[in-house]
Amino acid sequence: MSAILLTGGAGFIGSHTAVELLNAGREVIIADDLSNSEVSVIDRIETITGKRPVFIKADVADASVVEAIFASHDISAVVHFAGFKAVGESVAKPLEYYRNNLDTALTVLETMRRHDCRHFIFSSSATVYGDNSAAPFSEESPTGNCTNPYGWTKYMIEQILQGTGKAYPEMAIAILRYFNPIGAHESGLIGEKPNGIPNNLLPYITQTAAGIRKQLSVFGNDYPTKDGTGVRDYIHVVDLAKGHLAALNYAEKNTGVQVFNLGTGTGYSVLEMVESFKRVNNVDVPYAIAPRRPGDIAECYAEAKKARELLGWHAEKNLDDMCRDAWRWQQNC
Ligand code: WQD
């Protein structure tokens, strides 16, 4: 049976996607340099599914390494997660972000072409919508004017994929624009493990509830939103992972390039998230209002109907599920 290659598959989204693919009976190969993940994740994926993915420690920007992977395995599709993803870090280290994120994508795509591997699922981000229009964002909403180098790398790779799909019409390319992935697998065995001080809201909330952080800073309460704080489309990482399986199934039956929003279509404010987390888990989350964070927009949530119509996929888990599963992971990790 041919295998699905997950580059960066030991990471937060990748590991959850590996679980869903293995549970669906797919053969999975994970290639990951472990720069933002740990090899123990492979054992945990096996514990959850009863099946062990092939694991290769690899920098997939290295053409000889990726060539060796394709030469020694029958790979029918690639789900490409590998890349740096911290917005703030990308502002401080733009050259590293452009080099790493573009090199990994280009190296994998070039190798796929040499081996006539035709299915490519790309981990993109709603950040490509920038502040070009108002939420809800549909796949046809304008993109570009990204507010950070991380977002620009996603935007640039999307352009590379559009051109690749035009030149090679036999390929099937799905560009998945994630909104705000949060939560963790219900086992509490895999989840998000940010290096250092968390940039994102939910890991900061869970670490504050755990006493690791003193209090949460709420970045601005003067936005034109329901309660003045930022509104985002939070999606459970397991729903997101299932969206990748749906996109893979779609790509195996179609050709061409398609963009899909993977979001719930519902926006929640920072304060709504804090209050939900406290209620669901019966914990306190001390917070203080702080100045706006540069680059933040007021509202970002999805028009999610295209994935429902073409992929037969929609998010099923609610905010309480996300808060409960995130807290269980924080207590286990
Ligand atoms: C959410 C809301 C903040 C932290 C980014 C990337 C996106 C994706 C998800 C990778 C905002 C507020 C946050 C805090 C706060 N990443 N906040 N205090 O910025 O919407 O999206 O992460 O793919 O590409 O752009 O997510 O979790 O950082 O912020 O008040 O300590 O929480 O202002 O309104 P964001 P976030």
Coordinates of N, CA and C and ligand atoms in Angstrom, one line a residue, residues 85-87 123-128 147-148 150-151 154 178-182 198-205 216-220 223 229-232 234 268-270 292-293 295-298 300, ligand 1:
K85 N 6.6 28.8 12.4 CA 5.2 29.3 12.5 C 5.0 30.3 13.6
A86 N 6.0 30.9 14.1 CA 5.7 31.9 15.2 C 5.7 33.3 14.6
V87 N 4.6 34.0 14.7 CA 4.4 35.3 14.0 C 5.5 36.3 14.6
S123 N -0.4 23.2 4.4 CA -0.8 23.9 5.7 C -0.6 25.4 5.5
S124 N -1.7 26.1 5.1 CA -1.7 27.5 5.0 C -2.4 28.1 6.2
S125 N -2.7 29.4 6.1 CA -3.2 30.1 7.3 C -4.1 31.3 6.9
A126 N -5.1 31.5 7.7 CA -6.0 32.6 7.5 C -5.3 34.0 7.6
T127 N -4.1 33.9 8.0 CA -3.3 35.2 8.1 C -3.0 35.8 6.8
V128 N -3.2 35.0 5.7 CA -3.0 35.5 4.3 C -4.1 36.5 4.0
T147 N 0.8 40.9 7.5 CA 1.3 41.8 8.6 C 2.6 41.3 9.2
N148 N 3.1 40.2 8.6 CA 4.4 39.6 9.2 C 5.0 38.7 8.2
Y150 N 6.0 35.6 8.5 CA 5.4 34.3 8.6 C 4.2 34.2 7.6
G151 N 3.3 35.3 7.7 CA 2.2 35.3 6.8 C 2.6 35.4 5.3
K154 N 3.5 32.1 3.8 CA 2.3 31.3 3.5 C 1.7 31.8 2.2
Y178 N -5.9 27.6 7.7 CA -6.4 27.3 9.1 C -6.8 28.6 9.7
F179 N -7.8 28.6 10.5 CA -8.1 29.8 11.4 C -7.3 29.6 12.7
N180 N -7.9 29.5 13.8 CA -7.1 29.4 15.0 C -7.2 28.0 15.7
P181 N -6.2 27.1 15.4 CA -6.3 25.8 15.9 C -6.0 25.8 17.4
I182 N -6.8 25.1 18.2 CA -6.6 25.0 19.6 C -7.1 23.7 20.1
P198 N 4.4 31.5 25.5 CA 3.5 31.3 24.4 C 3.1 32.6 23.7
N199 N 3.1 32.6 22.4 CA 2.6 33.7 21.7 C 1.0 33.7 21.6
N200 N 0.5 32.5 21.5 CA -0.9 32.3 21.2 C -1.8 32.3 22.5
L201 N -3.1 32.7 22.3 CA -3.9 32.9 23.5 C -4.1 31.7 24.3
L202 N -4.5 30.5 23.7 CA -5.0 29.4 24.5 C -3.8 28.8 25.4
P203 N -2.6 28.6 24.8 CA -1.6 28.1 25.6 C -1.2 29.1 26.7
Y204 N -1.4 30.4 26.5 CA -1.1 31.3 27.6 C -2.1 31.2 28.7
I205 N -3.4 31.0 28.3 CA -4.5 30.8 29.2 C -4.2 29.5 30.1
L216 N -2.7 36.7 32.5 CA -2.9 36.9 31.0 C -3.0 38.3 30.7
S217 N -2.3 38.8 29.7 CA -2.5 40.2 29.2 C -3.5 40.1 28.1
V218 N -4.6 40.8 28.2 CA -5.5 40.9 27.1 C -5.1 42.0 26.2
F219 N -4.7 41.7 25.0 CA -4.1 42.7 24.1 C -5.2 43.6 23.5
G220 N -5.7 44.6 24.3 CA -6.6 45.6 23.8 C -8.0 45.2 24.0
Y223 N -11.2 47.4 20.5 CA -11.5 47.1 19.1 C -13.0 47.2 18.9
T229 N -12.6 43.2 22.7 CA -11.4 42.4 22.6 C -11.4 41.7 21.2
G230 N -10.3 41.2 20.8 CA -10.1 40.5 19.5 C -11.0 39.3 19.4
V231 N -11.6 39.2 18.2 CA -12.5 38.0 17.9 C -11.8 37.1 16.9
R232 N -11.8 35.8 17.2 CA -11.1 34.8 16.3 C -12.0 33.6 16.2
Y234 N -11.9 30.0 16.5 CA -11.1 28.9 17.2 C -11.7 27.6 16.7
Y268 N -15.2 34.0 18.4 CA -15.3 34.3 19.9 C -14.2 35.3 20.3
S269 N -14.6 36.2 21.2 CA -13.7 37.2 21.7 C -12.7 36.6 22.7
V270 N -11.7 37.4 23.0 CA -10.7 36.9 24.0 C -11.4 36.7 25.4
R292 N -3.0 47.1 22.7 CA -3.1 46.3 21.5 C -1.7 45.7 21.1
R293 N -1.7 44.5 20.5 CA -0.5 43.9 20.0 C -0.3 44.3 18.5
G295 N 0.0 44.5 14.7 CA -0.2 43.5 13.7 C -1.6 42.8 13.9
D296 N -2.2 42.9 15.1 CA -3.5 42.2 15.3 C -4.6 42.9 14.5
I297 N -5.6 42.1 14.1 CA -6.8 42.8 13.5 C -7.9 42.5 14.5
A298 N -9.0 43.2 14.3 CA -10.1 43.2 15.2 C -10.8 41.8 15.2
C300 N -11.4 38.0 12.9 CA -11.0 37.1 11.9 C -11.8 35.8 12.1
Ligands
WQD1 C1 -5.7 35.4 19.3 C2 -6.4 36.6 20.0 C3 -4.9 38.4 20.4 C4 -2.3 36.2 23.2 C5 -1.9 33.6 15.0 C6 -1.3 33.5 13.6 C7 -2.1 32.5 12.8 C8 -2.1 31.1 13.5 C9 -2.7 31.3 14.9 C10 -0.2 29.8 12.8 C11 -5.9 37.9 19.5 C12 -5.3 37.8 21.7 C13 -3.3 36.5 22.3 C14 -2.2 36.8 24.5 C15 -4.2 38.1 23.9 N1 -0.8 30.6 13.7 N2 -4.2 37.5 22.7 N3 -3.2 37.8 24.8 O1 -2.8 36.2 16.3 O2 -5.2 35.3 15.8 O3 -3.2 34.1 14.9 O4 -1.9 32.3 15.6 O5 -0.7 29.4 11.8 O6 -1.4 32.3 11.6 O7 -1.5 34.7 13.0 O8 -3.7 34.0 17.4 O9 -3.7 33.2 19.7 O10 -1.9 34.9 19.0 O11 -4.3 35.6 19.3 O12 -5.1 38.9 24.2 O13 -1.3 36.6 25.4 O14 -5.9 36.6 21.4 O15 -4.8 39.8 20.5 O16 -7.0 38.8 19.5 P1 -3.8 35.0 16.1 P2 -3.3 34.4 18.9

